[in-house]
Amino acid sequence: MNTRILKAEFDYFAPASIGEALALIAQNGPTARFIAGGTDLLVQMKLETVAPGCLISLMKISELSVLKREKGFLRIGAAVTWDRILAFGSEDRSYPALDDAVRCLGKVQVRRMGTIGGNLCTASPAADSAPALLVYDSRVRLVSARGRRTLLLDKYFLGVQQTARAADEIMTEIRIPAPRPDVGGAFQKLARVGADISKISCAVAVERKGRVCVSCRVAMGAVAPVPLMIRGVPEFLQEKTVTASLLVTAGRMISDEIRPITDVRSTAEYRKQVAGVLFRDVFQKAWTRAGGEP
Ligand SMILES: Cc1cc2nc3c(=O)[nH]c(=O)nc-3n(C[C@H](O)[C@H](O)[C@H](O)COP(=O)(O)OP(=O)(O)OC[C@H]3O[C@@H](n4cnc5c(N)ncnc54)[C@H](O)[C@@H]3O)c2cc1C
């Protein structure tokens, strides 16, 4: 297996504006690809599973590097690296589930080079940012020669490495609504070793009032062809007093809802069994962060 060298030749451009990048993708035909940190795409090129004739780097486009709060949203440019999001999360604790996810994503090299947009554009069912962004009701912004559009992340993932983004569309940013007070969030993943892709992951955002779960959102990674919003449990938990036995039932419902497969990292049976337990752990953490008793 070739994991060290790039054998194929390709053109390389590093435009400074969206307009230039869109012109380049139009001029260079169907084998042209955008590249950000390259931590997914270069691995695929070394493995020779993809062979772009032209790479268009997005890393010099300043619009894709925005990272700020504006008009009720946190705006994260698609080319913002994990390092920058980690530094932001150390100062701004509004999105603890995202912060948890970034802390366990890859190691130094990947966090220095890899971007949040690249993670969502590769669209692995195990993408670690996806469950956290889903529970925060995030949106993605896309631009092409046809114009700009905004999609709910929940509507963006279509299948394994398939999304609603067209090949000539650039993801410009992710927008996360400001969380309401009394919402706690958490994310956790299980992996074979520290720097590995998840065997299974879970994110929870829960709003509490005393011991009552006002509302919650739950999403899981590596349990379906897409990062999965869990549908049944939020309705089940809504306006109920949270108890240990309630969470055991909710965990069982999750194990029943997910449709994992067996692959190189884990078996479908293991994923189903562990999903409920993982959910309970992550829910408890989010609940505690929302000010509830552990
Ligand atoms: C050793 C190692 C460990 C890893 N660990 C993890 C992990 O723990 N968790 C995890 O989730 N992932 C992990 N990854 C995967 C990878 O690092 C992430 O998915 C990363 O966020 C990809 O971002 P990138 O900028 O490097 O993407 P790139 O490789 O540059 O691009 C990925 C894909 O997205 C497209 N693309 C990128 N940006 C845009 C954009 N703005 N608009 C349109 N298309 C775009 C590219 O054309 C390409 O198809 C790991 C990878 C490695 C090599």
Tab-separated table of C-alpha atoms and ligand atoms in Angstrom:
chain	number	residue	atom	x	y	z
A	1	MET	CA	0.000	0.000	0.000
A	2	ASN	CA	1.379	3.390	-1.004
A	3	THR	CA	0.960	5.792	1.891
A	4	ARG	CA	4.177	7.786	1.432
A	5	ILE	CA	4.425	9.312	-2.007
A	6	LEU	CA	2.243	11.123	-4.499
A	7	LYS	CA	2.941	9.458	-7.830
A	8	ALA	CA	0.454	11.269	-10.059
A	9	GLU	CA	1.103	14.749	-11.404
A	10	PHE	CA	-1.404	17.540	-10.925
A	11	ASP	CA	-1.698	21.300	-11.274
A	12	TYR	CA	-1.865	23.345	-8.091
A	13	PHE	CA	-3.405	26.769	-7.512
A	14	ALA	CA	-3.785	28.845	-4.348
A	15	PRO	CA	-6.302	31.611	-5.164
A	16	ALA	CA	-6.873	34.518	-2.774
A	17	SER	CA	-10.599	34.964	-3.421
A	18	ILE	CA	-13.771	32.907	-3.765
A	19	GLY	CA	-14.320	34.345	-7.256
A	20	GLU	CA	-10.888	33.130	-8.401
A	21	ALA	CA	-11.433	29.685	-6.852
A	22	LEU	CA	-14.801	29.325	-8.614
A	23	ALA	CA	-13.266	30.381	-11.933
A	24	LEU	CA	-10.471	27.806	-11.484
A	25	ILE	CA	-12.864	24.938	-10.730
A	26	ALA	CA	-14.887	25.848	-13.844
A	27	GLN	CA	-11.776	26.063	-16.048
A	28	ASN	CA	-10.084	22.865	-14.873
A	29	GLY	CA	-12.852	20.372	-15.494
A	30	PRO	CA	-14.315	17.470	-13.529
A	31	THR	CA	-11.026	16.162	-12.106
A	32	ALA	CA	-10.273	19.460	-10.311
A	33	ARG	CA	-10.696	19.323	-6.521
A	34	PHE	CA	-10.630	21.840	-3.716
A	35	ILE	CA	-8.131	21.175	-0.964
A	36	ALA	CA	-7.893	22.672	2.528
A	37	GLY	CA	-5.520	21.026	5.051
A	38	GLY	CA	-5.117	17.929	2.886
A	39	THR	CA	-5.301	15.505	5.836
A	40	ASP	CA	-8.059	13.516	4.126
A	41	LEU	CA	-7.482	14.265	0.446
A	42	LEU	CA	-3.704	13.696	0.367
A	43	VAL	CA	-4.147	10.343	2.127
A	44	GLN	CA	-6.703	9.335	-0.533
A	45	MET	CA	-4.306	10.507	-3.279
A	46	LYS	CA	-1.413	8.518	-1.809
A	47	LEU	CA	-3.652	5.462	-1.623
A	48	GLU	CA	-4.593	6.217	-5.262
A	49	THR	CA	-8.311	6.068	-4.532
A	50	VAL	CA	-8.642	9.549	-6.090
A	51	ALA	CA	-6.465	11.176	-8.750
A	52	PRO	CA	-7.267	14.881	-9.155
A	53	GLY	CA	-5.764	16.556	-12.235
A	54	CYS	CA	-5.810	19.888	-10.415
A	55	LEU	CA	-5.862	20.971	-6.759
A	56	ILE	CA	-7.296	24.344	-5.765
A	57	SER	CA	-6.209	25.311	-2.265
A	58	LEU	CA	-8.728	27.279	-0.209
A	59	MET	CA	-6.325	28.235	2.558
A	60	LYS	CA	-5.451	31.720	1.276
A	61	ILE	CA	-9.068	32.887	1.024
A	62	SER	CA	-9.577	35.162	4.032
A	63	GLU	CA	-13.395	34.814	3.968
A	64	LEU	CA	-12.994	31.132	4.860
A	65	SER	CA	-10.941	31.953	7.983
A	66	VAL	CA	-13.565	33.914	9.897
A	67	LEU	CA	-14.100	32.860	13.518
A	68	LYS	CA	-16.383	35.181	15.445
A	69	ARG	CA	-19.775	35.691	17.068
A	70	GLU	CA	-22.173	37.742	14.984
A	71	LYS	CA	-25.940	38.347	15.077
A	72	GLY	CA	-26.843	35.379	17.287
A	73	PHE	CA	-24.481	32.904	15.594
A	74	LEU	CA	-20.953	31.678	15.990
A	75	ARG	CA	-19.438	31.850	12.494
A	76	ILE	CA	-16.643	29.377	11.817
A	77	GLY	CA	-15.004	29.656	8.392
A	78	ALA	CA	-14.695	26.335	6.585
A	79	ALA	CA	-10.891	26.693	6.415
A	80	VAL	CA	-10.488	27.265	10.164
A	81	THR	CA	-8.144	24.640	11.584
A	82	TRP	CA	-8.826	22.472	14.630
A	83	ASP	CA	-6.038	24.311	16.511
A	84	ARG	CA	-7.854	27.610	16.139
A	85	ILE	CA	-11.192	26.130	17.212
A	86	LEU	CA	-9.483	24.554	20.222
A	87	ALA	CA	-7.960	27.899	21.221
A	88	PHE	CA	-11.348	29.595	20.771
A	89	GLY	CA	-13.086	26.926	22.900
A	90	SER	CA	-10.588	27.430	25.734
A	91	GLU	CA	-11.787	31.019	26.058
A	92	ASP	CA	-15.452	30.680	25.071
A	93	ARG	CA	-17.204	27.779	26.823
A	94	SER	CA	-20.551	28.180	25.008
A	95	TYR	CA	-20.171	25.033	22.880
A	96	PRO	CA	-18.668	22.358	25.153
A	97	ALA	CA	-19.745	19.446	22.916
A	98	LEU	CA	-17.750	20.899	20.021
A	99	ASP	CA	-14.843	21.576	22.333
A	100	ASP	CA	-14.905	17.938	23.555
A	101	ALA	CA	-14.948	16.732	19.932
A	102	VAL	CA	-11.990	18.849	18.850
A	103	ARG	CA	-9.956	17.820	21.906
A	104	CYS	CA	-10.122	14.164	20.866
A	105	LEU	CA	-9.730	14.757	17.129
A	106	GLY	CA	-6.426	13.506	15.732
A	107	LYS	CA	-3.093	14.638	17.185
A	108	VAL	CA	-0.864	17.709	16.789
A	109	GLN	CA	-0.221	17.441	13.031
A	110	VAL	CA	-3.856	16.845	12.089
A	111	ARG	CA	-5.118	19.606	14.372
A	112	ARG	CA	-2.563	22.028	12.900
A	113	MET	CA	-3.497	21.306	9.267
A	114	GLY	CA	-7.025	19.835	9.253
A	115	THR	CA	-10.082	22.064	8.936
A	116	ILE	CA	-13.680	21.889	10.060
A	117	GLY	CA	-14.885	22.357	6.455
A	118	GLY	CA	-12.688	19.489	5.266
A	119	ASN	CA	-14.176	17.233	7.936
A	120	LEU	CA	-17.731	18.034	6.801
A	121	CYS	CA	-16.884	17.831	3.080
A	122	THR	CA	-15.251	14.403	3.398
A	123	ALA	CA	-18.505	13.454	5.147
A	124	SER	CA	-17.352	10.294	6.845
A	125	PRO	CA	-20.119	8.815	9.033
A	126	ALA	CA	-17.486	8.947	11.792
A	127	ALA	CA	-16.532	12.636	11.306
A	128	ASP	CA	-15.988	13.834	14.852
A	129	SER	CA	-17.222	17.385	14.398
A	130	ALA	CA	-20.546	16.293	12.927
A	131	PRO	CA	-22.471	15.023	16.000
A	132	ALA	CA	-21.527	18.102	18.035
A	133	LEU	CA	-22.482	20.470	15.220
A	134	LEU	CA	-25.758	18.581	14.701
A	135	VAL	CA	-26.866	18.891	18.334
A	136	TYR	CA	-26.198	22.629	18.157
A	137	ASP	CA	-28.513	22.896	15.101
A	138	SER	CA	-25.705	24.183	12.859
A	139	ARG	CA	-26.021	25.347	9.282
A	140	VAL	CA	-23.485	25.255	6.459
A	141	ARG	CA	-23.051	28.003	3.879
A	142	LEU	CA	-22.172	27.053	0.310
A	143	VAL	CA	-21.215	29.180	-2.694
A	144	SER	CA	-20.902	28.412	-6.404
A	145	ALA	CA	-21.207	30.309	-9.679
A	146	ARG	CA	-24.965	29.796	-9.258
A	147	GLY	CA	-25.060	31.780	-6.000
A	148	ARG	CA	-24.989	31.290	-2.238
A	149	ARG	CA	-27.192	29.042	-0.117
A	150	THR	CA	-27.524	27.905	3.492
A	151	LEU	CA	-28.421	24.357	4.518
A	152	LEU	CA	-29.238	22.864	7.881
A	153	LEU	CA	-26.468	20.381	8.672
A	154	ASP	CA	-29.228	17.863	9.373
A	155	LYS	CA	-30.155	18.041	5.660
A	156	TYR	CA	-26.568	18.127	4.358
A	157	PHE	CA	-25.369	14.530	4.831
A	158	LEU	CA	-26.888	12.130	2.283
A	159	GLY	CA	-24.820	8.956	2.531
A	160	VAL	CA	-21.296	7.631	3.089
A	161	GLN	CA	-19.103	10.499	1.829
A	162	GLN	CA	-22.108	11.916	-0.001
A	163	THR	CA	-23.542	15.330	0.717
A	164	ALA	CA	-25.883	17.939	-0.713
A	165	ARG	CA	-22.804	19.965	-1.774
A	166	ALA	CA	-22.191	19.980	-5.532
A	167	ALA	CA	-18.609	19.334	-6.712
A	168	ASP	CA	-18.191	22.946	-7.803
A	169	GLU	CA	-19.535	24.403	-4.540
A	170	ILE	CA	-17.242	25.772	-1.859
A	171	MET	CA	-18.290	25.441	1.757
A	172	THR	CA	-17.626	28.911	3.136
A	173	GLU	CA	-18.620	28.620	6.778
A	174	ILE	CA	-20.516	26.844	9.524
A	175	ARG	CA	-23.003	28.884	11.558
A	176	ILE	CA	-23.947	27.745	15.045
A	177	PRO	CA	-26.864	29.467	16.808
A	178	ALA	CA	-26.041	30.962	20.208
A	179	PRO	CA	-27.090	28.411	22.842
A	180	ARG	CA	-29.973	29.224	25.200
A	181	PRO	CA	-29.197	29.502	28.929
A	182	ASP	CA	-29.497	26.243	30.917
A	183	VAL	CA	-28.266	24.165	27.961
A	184	GLY	CA	-25.390	21.786	28.653
A	185	GLY	CA	-23.490	19.902	25.982
A	186	ALA	CA	-20.999	17.054	25.773
A	187	PHE	CA	-19.363	14.729	23.239
A	188	GLN	CA	-17.468	11.509	23.668
A	189	LYS	CA	-15.992	8.995	21.278
A	190	LEU	CA	-14.708	5.472	21.591
A	191	ALA	CA	-11.675	4.692	19.429
A	192	ARG	CA	-9.061	1.957	19.177
A	193	VAL	CA	-6.168	4.334	20.009
A	194	GLY	CA	-5.957	8.034	20.809
A	195	ALA	CA	-5.412	9.398	17.292
A	196	ASP	CA	-7.877	7.148	15.524
A	197	ILE	CA	-11.237	7.632	13.855
A	198	SER	CA	-14.223	6.849	16.103
A	199	LYS	CA	-15.653	3.354	16.492
A	200	ILE	CA	-18.712	5.195	17.724
A	201	SER	CA	-19.353	8.690	19.033
A	202	CYS	CA	-22.174	10.605	20.683
A	203	ALA	CA	-23.060	14.238	21.323
A	204	VAL	CA	-25.845	15.566	23.516
A	205	ALA	CA	-27.207	19.065	24.111
A	206	VAL	CA	-29.762	19.213	26.916
A	207	GLU	CA	-31.832	22.048	28.347
A	208	ARG	CA	-32.911	21.521	31.944
A	209	LYS	CA	-35.155	23.107	34.503
A	210	GLY	CA	-34.492	21.654	37.943
A	211	ARG	CA	-34.639	17.885	37.457
A	212	VAL	CA	-36.743	18.123	34.293
A	213	CYS	CA	-35.382	17.704	30.796
A	214	VAL	CA	-36.990	20.586	28.913
A	215	SER	CA	-35.543	19.459	25.586
A	216	CYS	CA	-32.546	17.618	24.238
A	217	ARG	CA	-30.787	16.819	20.997
A	218	VAL	CA	-28.730	13.680	20.465
A	219	ALA	CA	-26.488	12.774	17.515
A	220	MET	CA	-24.162	9.827	16.939
A	221	GLY	CA	-21.251	9.032	14.662
A	222	ALA	CA	-20.348	5.713	12.981
A	223	VAL	CA	-23.765	4.137	13.570
A	224	ALA	CA	-25.370	4.737	10.142
A	225	PRO	CA	-24.334	5.847	6.615
A	226	VAL	CA	-24.448	9.470	7.838
A	227	PRO	CA	-23.708	11.226	11.147
A	228	LEU	CA	-27.086	10.526	12.691
A	229	MET	CA	-29.600	12.735	14.487
A	230	ILE	CA	-31.399	10.483	16.956
A	231	ARG	CA	-35.136	11.042	16.558
A	232	GLY	CA	-37.053	9.031	19.171
A	233	VAL	CA	-35.231	9.784	22.416
A	234	PRO	CA	-35.541	13.601	22.481
A	235	GLU	CA	-39.329	13.284	22.270
A	236	PHE	CA	-39.303	10.525	24.905
A	237	LEU	CA	-37.266	12.620	27.374
A	238	GLN	CA	-39.045	15.917	26.802
A	239	GLU	CA	-40.613	17.384	29.976
A	240	LYS	CA	-39.755	14.252	31.997
A	241	THR	CA	-37.970	14.161	35.354
A	242	VAL	CA	-34.567	12.667	34.678
A	243	THR	CA	-33.807	9.465	36.598
A	244	ALA	CA	-31.275	6.687	36.120
A	245	SER	CA	-33.970	4.237	34.959
A	246	LEU	CA	-35.346	6.755	32.445
A	247	LEU	CA	-31.887	7.043	30.900
A	248	VAL	CA	-31.522	3.248	30.749
A	249	THR	CA	-34.751	3.092	28.729
A	250	ALA	CA	-33.581	5.957	26.494
A	251	GLY	CA	-30.280	4.142	25.920
A	252	ARG	CA	-32.142	0.995	24.849
A	253	MET	CA	-34.232	3.060	22.426
A	254	ILE	CA	-31.033	4.386	20.862
A	255	SER	CA	-29.574	0.894	20.444
A	256	ASP	CA	-32.793	-0.052	18.623
A	257	GLU	CA	-32.831	3.053	16.401
A	258	ILE	CA	-29.259	2.959	15.049
A	259	ARG	CA	-28.230	0.861	12.026
A	260	PRO	CA	-24.472	0.317	12.372
A	261	ILE	CA	-22.340	-1.919	10.158
A	262	THR	CA	-19.362	-4.133	10.849
A	263	ASP	CA	-16.122	-2.628	9.490
A	264	VAL	CA	-12.391	-2.552	10.206
A	265	ARG	CA	-12.884	-0.632	13.450
A	266	SER	CA	-15.738	-2.463	15.113
A	267	THR	CA	-18.664	-4.812	14.752
A	268	ALA	CA	-22.301	-3.856	14.338
A	269	GLU	CA	-23.144	-5.861	17.497
A	270	TYR	CA	-20.571	-3.997	19.617
A	271	ARG	CA	-21.776	-0.637	18.338
A	272	LYS	CA	-25.378	-1.490	19.137
A	273	GLN	CA	-24.535	-2.697	22.640
A	274	VAL	CA	-22.309	0.197	23.568
A	275	ALA	CA	-24.482	2.958	22.045
A	276	GLY	CA	-26.929	3.090	24.956
A	277	VAL	CA	-24.180	3.141	27.573
A	278	LEU	CA	-22.255	5.828	25.693
A	279	PHE	CA	-25.430	7.901	25.416
A	280	ARG	CA	-26.000	7.692	29.186
A	281	ASP	CA	-22.441	8.794	29.955
A	282	VAL	CA	-22.611	11.713	27.531
A	283	PHE	CA	-26.090	12.741	28.692
A	284	GLN	CA	-24.923	12.781	32.340
A	285	LYS	CA	-21.956	14.959	31.422
A	286	ALA	CA	-24.153	17.396	29.469
A	287	TRP	CA	-26.731	17.384	32.295
A	288	THR	CA	-24.073	18.219	34.873
A	289	ARG	CA	-22.776	21.015	32.679
A	290	ALA	CA	-26.334	22.365	32.476
A	291	GLY	CA	-26.202	22.621	36.270
A	292	GLY	CA	-28.008	19.331	37.079
A	293	GLU	CA	-26.868	16.790	39.637
A	294	PRO	CA	-24.562	14.097	38.249
B	1	LIG	C1	-3.706	10.634	11.233
B	1	LIG	C2	-5.102	11.159	11.014
B	1	LIG	C3	-5.961	11.221	12.105
B	1	LIG	C4	-7.266	11.692	11.942
B	1	LIG	N1	-8.084	11.713	13.023
B	1	LIG	C5	-9.362	12.133	12.857
B	1	LIG	C6	-10.254	12.117	13.975
B	1	LIG	O1	-9.895	11.776	15.112
B	1	LIG	N2	-11.546	12.504	13.750
B	1	LIG	C7	-11.994	12.921	12.517
B	1	LIG	O2	-13.156	13.258	12.380
B	1	LIG	N3	-11.145	12.949	11.453
B	1	LIG	C8	-9.864	12.574	11.590
B	1	LIG	N4	-9.016	12.573	10.518
B	1	LIG	C9	-9.524	13.015	9.203
B	1	LIG	C10	-9.178	14.479	8.820
B	1	LIG	O3	-8.066	14.958	9.530
B	1	LIG	C11	-10.356	15.433	9.080
B	1	LIG	O4	-11.492	14.984	8.388
B	1	LIG	C12	-10.008	16.874	8.666
B	1	LIG	O5	-10.857	17.752	9.344
B	1	LIG	C13	-10.094	17.089	7.161
B	1	LIG	O6	-9.850	18.462	6.903
B	1	LIG	P1	-8.824	18.924	5.779
B	1	LIG	O7	-8.804	20.405	5.797
B	1	LIG	O8	-7.498	18.277	5.965
B	1	LIG	O9	-9.551	18.362	4.485
B	1	LIG	P2	-8.928	18.083	3.046
B	1	LIG	O10	-8.207	16.787	3.063
B	1	LIG	O11	-8.178	19.265	2.531
B	1	LIG	O12	-10.273	17.951	2.202
B	1	LIG	C14	-11.174	16.907	2.448
B	1	LIG	C15	-12.268	16.925	1.372
B	1	LIG	O13	-13.070	18.076	1.501
B	1	LIG	C16	-13.023	18.904	0.338
B	1	LIG	N5	-12.984	20.252	0.884
B	1	LIG	C17	-12.214	20.705	1.889
B	1	LIG	N6	-12.586	21.952	2.259
B	1	LIG	C18	-13.585	22.299	1.433
B	1	LIG	C19	-14.405	23.465	1.319
B	1	LIG	N7	-14.258	24.521	2.133
B	1	LIG	N8	-15.343	23.503	0.339
B	1	LIG	C20	-15.519	22.449	-0.473
B	1	LIG	N9	-14.792	21.313	-0.411
B	1	LIG	C21	-13.843	21.238	0.542
B	1	LIG	C22	-11.804	18.454	-0.445
B	1	LIG	O14	-11.994	18.584	-1.834
B	1	LIG	C23	-11.736	16.972	-0.038
B	1	LIG	O15	-12.613	16.217	-0.852
B	1	LIG	C24	-7.703	12.124	10.653
B	1	LIG	C25	-6.818	12.088	9.567
B	1	LIG	C26	-5.541	11.619	9.749
B	1	LIG	C27	-4.601	11.588	8.562
